Coordinates of N, CA and C and ligand atoms in Angstrom, one line a residue:
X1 N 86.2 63.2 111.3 CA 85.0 63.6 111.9 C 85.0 63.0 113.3
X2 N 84.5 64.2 114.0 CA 84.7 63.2 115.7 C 82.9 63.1 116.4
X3 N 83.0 61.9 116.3 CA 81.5 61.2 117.2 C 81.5 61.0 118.3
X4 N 80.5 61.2 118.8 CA 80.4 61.1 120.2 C 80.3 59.8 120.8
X5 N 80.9 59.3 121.9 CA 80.7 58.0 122.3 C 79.3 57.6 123.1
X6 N 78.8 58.9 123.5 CA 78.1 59.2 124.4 C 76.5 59.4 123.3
X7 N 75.7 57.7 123.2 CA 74.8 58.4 122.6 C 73.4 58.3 123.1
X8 N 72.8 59.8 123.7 CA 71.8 59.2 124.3 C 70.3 58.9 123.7
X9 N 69.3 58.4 123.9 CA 68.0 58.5 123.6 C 67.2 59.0 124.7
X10 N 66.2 59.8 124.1 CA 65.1 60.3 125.0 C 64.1 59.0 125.5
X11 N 63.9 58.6 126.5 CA 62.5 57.8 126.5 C 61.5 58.5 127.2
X12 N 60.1 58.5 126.1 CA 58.8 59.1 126.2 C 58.6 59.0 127.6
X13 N 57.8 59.9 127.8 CA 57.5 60.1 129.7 C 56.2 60.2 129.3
X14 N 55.0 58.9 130.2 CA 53.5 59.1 129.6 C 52.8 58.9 131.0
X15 N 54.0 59.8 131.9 CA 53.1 59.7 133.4 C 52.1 60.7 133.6
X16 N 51.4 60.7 134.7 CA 50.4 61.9 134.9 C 50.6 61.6 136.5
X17 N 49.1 62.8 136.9 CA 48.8 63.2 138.0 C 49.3 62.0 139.1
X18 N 49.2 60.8 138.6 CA 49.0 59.7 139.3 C 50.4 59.0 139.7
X19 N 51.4 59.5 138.8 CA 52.6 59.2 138.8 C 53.7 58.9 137.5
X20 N 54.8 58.1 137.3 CA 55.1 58.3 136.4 C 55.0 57.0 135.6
X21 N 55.3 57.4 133.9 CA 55.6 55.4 133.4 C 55.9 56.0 132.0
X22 N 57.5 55.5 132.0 CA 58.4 55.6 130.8 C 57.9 54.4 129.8
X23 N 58.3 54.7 128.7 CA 58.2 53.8 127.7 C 59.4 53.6 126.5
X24 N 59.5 52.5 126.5 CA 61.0 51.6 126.0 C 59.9 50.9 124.7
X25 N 59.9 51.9 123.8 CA 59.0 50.9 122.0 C 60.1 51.0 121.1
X26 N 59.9 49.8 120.6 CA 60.9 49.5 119.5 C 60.0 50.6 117.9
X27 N 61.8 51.3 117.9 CA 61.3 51.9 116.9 C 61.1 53.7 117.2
X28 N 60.9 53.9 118.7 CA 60.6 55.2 119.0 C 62.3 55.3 120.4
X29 N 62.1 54.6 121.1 CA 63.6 54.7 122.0 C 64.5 53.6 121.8
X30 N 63.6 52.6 121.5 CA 64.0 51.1 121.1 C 64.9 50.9 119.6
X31 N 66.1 50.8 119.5 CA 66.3 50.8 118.2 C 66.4 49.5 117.9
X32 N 66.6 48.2 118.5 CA 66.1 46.7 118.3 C 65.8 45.8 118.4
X33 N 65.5 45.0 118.3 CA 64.2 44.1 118.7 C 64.8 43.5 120.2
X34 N 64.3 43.4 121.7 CA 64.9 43.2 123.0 C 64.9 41.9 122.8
X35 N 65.9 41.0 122.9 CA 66.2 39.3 123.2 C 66.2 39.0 125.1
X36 N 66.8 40.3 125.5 CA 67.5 40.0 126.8 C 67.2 41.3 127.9
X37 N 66.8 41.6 128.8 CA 66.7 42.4 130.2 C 67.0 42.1 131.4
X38 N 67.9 42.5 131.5 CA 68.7 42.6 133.2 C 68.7 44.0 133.7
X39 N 68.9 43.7 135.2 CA 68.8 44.9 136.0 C 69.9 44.9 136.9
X40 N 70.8 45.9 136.6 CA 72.0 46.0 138.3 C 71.4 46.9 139.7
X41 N 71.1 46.4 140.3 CA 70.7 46.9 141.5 C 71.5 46.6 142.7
X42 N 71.1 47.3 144.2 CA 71.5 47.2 145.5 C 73.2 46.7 145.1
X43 N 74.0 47.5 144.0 CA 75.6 47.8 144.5 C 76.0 48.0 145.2
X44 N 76.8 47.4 146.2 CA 77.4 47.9 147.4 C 78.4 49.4 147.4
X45 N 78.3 50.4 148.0 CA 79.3 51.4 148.2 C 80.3 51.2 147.9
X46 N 80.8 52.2 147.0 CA 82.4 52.1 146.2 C 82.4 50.9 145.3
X47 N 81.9 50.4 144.9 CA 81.8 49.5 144.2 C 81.8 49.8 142.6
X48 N 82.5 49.5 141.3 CA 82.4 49.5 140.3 C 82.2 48.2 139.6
X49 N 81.5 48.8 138.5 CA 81.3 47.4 137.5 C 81.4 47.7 136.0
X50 N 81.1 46.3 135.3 CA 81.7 46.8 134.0 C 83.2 45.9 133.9
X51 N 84.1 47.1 133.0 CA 85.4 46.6 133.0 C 85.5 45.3 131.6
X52 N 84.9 45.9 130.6 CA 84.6 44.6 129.5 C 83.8 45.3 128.6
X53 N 84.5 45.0 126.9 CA 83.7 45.6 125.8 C 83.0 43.8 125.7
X54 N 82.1 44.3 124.6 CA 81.5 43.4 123.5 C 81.5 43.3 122.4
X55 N 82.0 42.3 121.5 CA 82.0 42.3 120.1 C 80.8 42.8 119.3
X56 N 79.7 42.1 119.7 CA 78.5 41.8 119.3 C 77.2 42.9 119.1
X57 N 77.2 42.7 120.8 CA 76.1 43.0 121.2 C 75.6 44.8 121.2
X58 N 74.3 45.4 121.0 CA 73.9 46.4 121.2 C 72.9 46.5 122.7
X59 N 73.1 47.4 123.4 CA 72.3 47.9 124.5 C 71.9 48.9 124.7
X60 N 70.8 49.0 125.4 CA 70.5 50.5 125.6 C 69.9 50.3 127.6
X61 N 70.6 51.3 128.0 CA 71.0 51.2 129.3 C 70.2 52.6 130.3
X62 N 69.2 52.2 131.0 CA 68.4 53.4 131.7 C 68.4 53.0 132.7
X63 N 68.5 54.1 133.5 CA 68.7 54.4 135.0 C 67.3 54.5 135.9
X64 N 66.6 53.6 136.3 CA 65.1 53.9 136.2 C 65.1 54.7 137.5
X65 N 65.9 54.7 138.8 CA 66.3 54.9 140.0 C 67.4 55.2 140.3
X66 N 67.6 56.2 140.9 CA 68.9 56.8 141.4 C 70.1 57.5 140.2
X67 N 71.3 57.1 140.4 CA 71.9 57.4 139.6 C 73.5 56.6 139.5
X68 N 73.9 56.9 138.0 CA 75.3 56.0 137.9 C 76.1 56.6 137.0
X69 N 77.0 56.6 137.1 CA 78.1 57.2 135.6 C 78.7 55.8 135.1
X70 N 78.6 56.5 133.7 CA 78.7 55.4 133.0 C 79.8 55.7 131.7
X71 N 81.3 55.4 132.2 CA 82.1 55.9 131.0 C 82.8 54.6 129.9
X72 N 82.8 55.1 129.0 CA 83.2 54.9 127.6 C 84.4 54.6 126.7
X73 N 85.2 53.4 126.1 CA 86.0 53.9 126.0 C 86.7 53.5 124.5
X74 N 86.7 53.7 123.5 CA 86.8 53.2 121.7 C 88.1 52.5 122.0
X75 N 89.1 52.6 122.7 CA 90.4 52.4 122.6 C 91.8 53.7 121.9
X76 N 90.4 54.8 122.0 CA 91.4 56.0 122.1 C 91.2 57.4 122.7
X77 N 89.6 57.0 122.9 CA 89.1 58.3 123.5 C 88.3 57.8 124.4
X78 N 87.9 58.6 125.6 CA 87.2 58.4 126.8 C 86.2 59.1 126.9
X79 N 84.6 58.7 127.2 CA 83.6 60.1 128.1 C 83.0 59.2 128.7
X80 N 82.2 59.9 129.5 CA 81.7 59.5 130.8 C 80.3 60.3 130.4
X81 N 79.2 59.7 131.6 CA 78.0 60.3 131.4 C 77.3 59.7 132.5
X82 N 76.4 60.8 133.4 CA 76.1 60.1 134.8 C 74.8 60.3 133.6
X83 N 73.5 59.1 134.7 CA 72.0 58.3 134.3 C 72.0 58.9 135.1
X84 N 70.7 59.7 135.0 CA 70.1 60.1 136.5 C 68.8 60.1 136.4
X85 N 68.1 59.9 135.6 CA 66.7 59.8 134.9 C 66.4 58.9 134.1
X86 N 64.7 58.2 134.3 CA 64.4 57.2 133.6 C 63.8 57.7 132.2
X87 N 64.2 59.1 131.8 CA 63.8 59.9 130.8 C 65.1 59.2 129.6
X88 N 66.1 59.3 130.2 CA 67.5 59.3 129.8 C 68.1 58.0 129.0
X89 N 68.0 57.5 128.2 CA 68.5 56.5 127.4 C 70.5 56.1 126.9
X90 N 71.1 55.3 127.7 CA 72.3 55.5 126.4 C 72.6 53.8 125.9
X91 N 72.8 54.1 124.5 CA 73.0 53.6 123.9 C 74.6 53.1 123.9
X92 N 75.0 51.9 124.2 CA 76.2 51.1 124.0 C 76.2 49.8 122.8
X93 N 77.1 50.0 122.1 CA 77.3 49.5 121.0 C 78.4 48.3 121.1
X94 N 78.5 47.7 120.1 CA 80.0 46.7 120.3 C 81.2 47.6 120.5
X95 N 82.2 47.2 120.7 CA 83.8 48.0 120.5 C 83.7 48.7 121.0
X96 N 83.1 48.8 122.4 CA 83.6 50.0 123.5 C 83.7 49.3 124.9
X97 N 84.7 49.9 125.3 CA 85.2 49.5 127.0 C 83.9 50.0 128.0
X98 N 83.3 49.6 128.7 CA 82.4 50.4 129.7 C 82.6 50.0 131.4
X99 N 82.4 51.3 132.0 CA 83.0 50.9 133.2 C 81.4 51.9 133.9
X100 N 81.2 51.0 135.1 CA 80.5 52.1 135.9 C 80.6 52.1 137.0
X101 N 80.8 53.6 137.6 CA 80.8 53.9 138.9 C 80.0 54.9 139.5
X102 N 80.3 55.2 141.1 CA 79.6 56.6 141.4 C 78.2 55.9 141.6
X103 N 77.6 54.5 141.9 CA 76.3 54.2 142.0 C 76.0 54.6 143.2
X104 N 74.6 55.3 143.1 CA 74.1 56.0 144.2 C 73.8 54.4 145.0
X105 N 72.9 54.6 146.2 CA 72.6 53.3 147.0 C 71.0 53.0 146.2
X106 N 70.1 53.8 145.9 CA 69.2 53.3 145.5 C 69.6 53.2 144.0
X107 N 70.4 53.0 143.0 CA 70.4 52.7 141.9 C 69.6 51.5 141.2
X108 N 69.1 51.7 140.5 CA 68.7 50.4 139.2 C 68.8 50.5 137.7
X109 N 69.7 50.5 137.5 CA 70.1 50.2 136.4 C 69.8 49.0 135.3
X110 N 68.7 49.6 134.5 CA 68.2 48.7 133.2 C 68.6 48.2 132.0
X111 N 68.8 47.5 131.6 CA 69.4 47.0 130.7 C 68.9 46.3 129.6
X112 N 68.5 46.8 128.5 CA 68.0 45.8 127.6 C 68.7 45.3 126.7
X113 N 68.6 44.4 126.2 CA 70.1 43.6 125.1 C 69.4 43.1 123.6
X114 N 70.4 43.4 122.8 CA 69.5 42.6 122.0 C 70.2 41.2 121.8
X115 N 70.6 40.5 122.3 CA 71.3 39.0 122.2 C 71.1 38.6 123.3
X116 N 70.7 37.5 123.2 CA 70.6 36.2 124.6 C 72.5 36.6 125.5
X117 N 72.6 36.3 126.5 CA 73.7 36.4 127.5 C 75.1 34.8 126.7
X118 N 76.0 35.9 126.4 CA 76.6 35.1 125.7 C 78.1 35.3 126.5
X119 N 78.7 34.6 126.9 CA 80.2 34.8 127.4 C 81.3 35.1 126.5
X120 N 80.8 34.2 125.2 CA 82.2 34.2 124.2 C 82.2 35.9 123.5
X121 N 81.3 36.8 124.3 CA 80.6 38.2 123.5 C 81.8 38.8 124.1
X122 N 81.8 38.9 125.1 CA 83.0 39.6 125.9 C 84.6 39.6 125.8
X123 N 85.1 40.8 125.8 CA 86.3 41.3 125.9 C 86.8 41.9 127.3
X124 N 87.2 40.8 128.3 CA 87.4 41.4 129.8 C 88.9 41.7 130.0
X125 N 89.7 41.7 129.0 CA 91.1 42.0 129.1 C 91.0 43.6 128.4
X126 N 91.0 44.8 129.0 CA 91.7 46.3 128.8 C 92.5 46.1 127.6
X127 N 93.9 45.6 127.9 CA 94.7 44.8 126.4 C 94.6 44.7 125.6
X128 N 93.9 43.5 125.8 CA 93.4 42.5 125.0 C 92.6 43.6 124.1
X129 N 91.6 44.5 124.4 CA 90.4 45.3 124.4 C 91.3 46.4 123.1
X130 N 92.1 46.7 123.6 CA 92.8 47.6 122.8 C 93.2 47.4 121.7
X131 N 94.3 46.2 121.8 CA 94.4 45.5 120.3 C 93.3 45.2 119.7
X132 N 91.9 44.5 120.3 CA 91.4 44.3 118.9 C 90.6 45.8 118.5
X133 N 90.6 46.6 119.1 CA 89.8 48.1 118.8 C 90.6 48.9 117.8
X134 N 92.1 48.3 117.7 CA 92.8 49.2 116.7 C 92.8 48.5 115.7
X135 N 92.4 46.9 115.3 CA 92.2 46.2 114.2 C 91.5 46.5 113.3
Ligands
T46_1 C1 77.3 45.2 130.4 C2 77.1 45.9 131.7 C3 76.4 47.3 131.4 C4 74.4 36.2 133.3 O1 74.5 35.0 133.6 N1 73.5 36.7 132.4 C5 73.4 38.0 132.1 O2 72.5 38.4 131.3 C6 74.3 38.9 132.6 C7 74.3 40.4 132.2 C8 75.3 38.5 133.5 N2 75.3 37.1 133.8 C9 76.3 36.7 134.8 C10 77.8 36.8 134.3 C11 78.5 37.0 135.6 O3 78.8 35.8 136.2 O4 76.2 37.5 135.9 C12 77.5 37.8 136.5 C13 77.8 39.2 136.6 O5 78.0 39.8 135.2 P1 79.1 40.9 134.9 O6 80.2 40.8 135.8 O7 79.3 40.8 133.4 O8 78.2 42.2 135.3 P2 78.6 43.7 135.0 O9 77.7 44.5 135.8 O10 80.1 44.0 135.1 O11 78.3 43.9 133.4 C14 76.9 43.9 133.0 C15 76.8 43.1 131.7 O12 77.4 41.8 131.9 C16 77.4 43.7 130.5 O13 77.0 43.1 129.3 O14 77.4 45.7 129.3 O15 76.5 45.2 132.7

C-alpha cells in the first residue's frame, strides 16, 4: 500500500469582515497536546533549511505568511509540498528527512512540536538518516 508522505490538515478559518484568525485546537487540526512553538522567519534569499529527520518528535507545520516548499523524505521516496496558506496544515512525523526551500521573503513559518527542543531527537547525517530508516 502506498501513503502519502505529504499529510495535510485543514486549519478552521474563523475570520470575518474584519480580517482573518486561523485556529490550531487540539483535537480538531491539533492532533497533540503542543509542548513547544517556534517560528522560521526573515530567511535570507536562496537560503534552505532543514536537512535532518527526527526520531521522536511529531509536528505540524503552517505557513502563516508567504510561502515555502517543504519536501519529504522516508529513505525511499521523496514529495515536496509548497505552504502557501494559513488554512494549510502538514503534518511531519518521526523517520522523515525534511528539507525547505523556495522561501518567499515575507515567509513565517509556524511550527508547533509536541516535545520540548531536544538535540539528541535529531538525525543530521542523510547516511546516517538512511540506514536507520531501513532498520
Ligand atoms: C524542524 C524544522 C522544520 C533551539 O534551540 N530550539 C528550538 O526549538 C529549535 C527549533 C532550534 N533551536 C536551535 C538549534 C540550532 O542551533 O536553533 C538553531 C537552528 O535550528 P535548526 O538548524 O535545527 O533549524 P532548521 O530550520 O533547520 O530546523 C527547524 C527545527 O530545528 C526542526 O525540528 O523540523 O525546523
Amino acid at each position: 500500500m502506498n501513503t502519502s508522505l505529504i499529510q495535510l490538515v485543514h486549519i478552521p478559518q474563523r475570520g470575518d469582515a474584519r480580517g482573518g484568525l486561523s485556529v490550531a485546537e487540539l483535537g480538531v487540526a491539533l492532533p497533540f497536546p503542543v509542548r513547544r512553538v517556534y517560528w522560521i522567519h526573515g530567511t535570507k534569499p536562496g537560503v534552505s533549511r532543514g536537512f535532518h529527520a527526527h526520531k521522536k518528535l511529531h509536528q505540524l507545520c503552517v505557513c502563516v505568511a508567504g510561502s515555502v516548499r517543504l519536501s519529504l523524505f522516508d529513505g525511499k521516496s521523496e514529495e515536496s509540498v509548497v505552504l502557501d496558506s494559513s488554512a494549510k496544515g502538514l503534518l511531519v512525523g518521526p523517520g522523515l528527512w525534511r528539507e525547505m526551500h523556495d522561501f518567499s521573503p515575507d515567509c513565517v513559518l509556524m511550527v508547533f512540536a509536541d516535545a520540548e527542543y531536544d538535540e539528541a531527537d535529531y538525525i543530521r547525517d542523510k547516511l546516517t538518516f538512511i540506514s536507520y530508516a531501513s532498520t
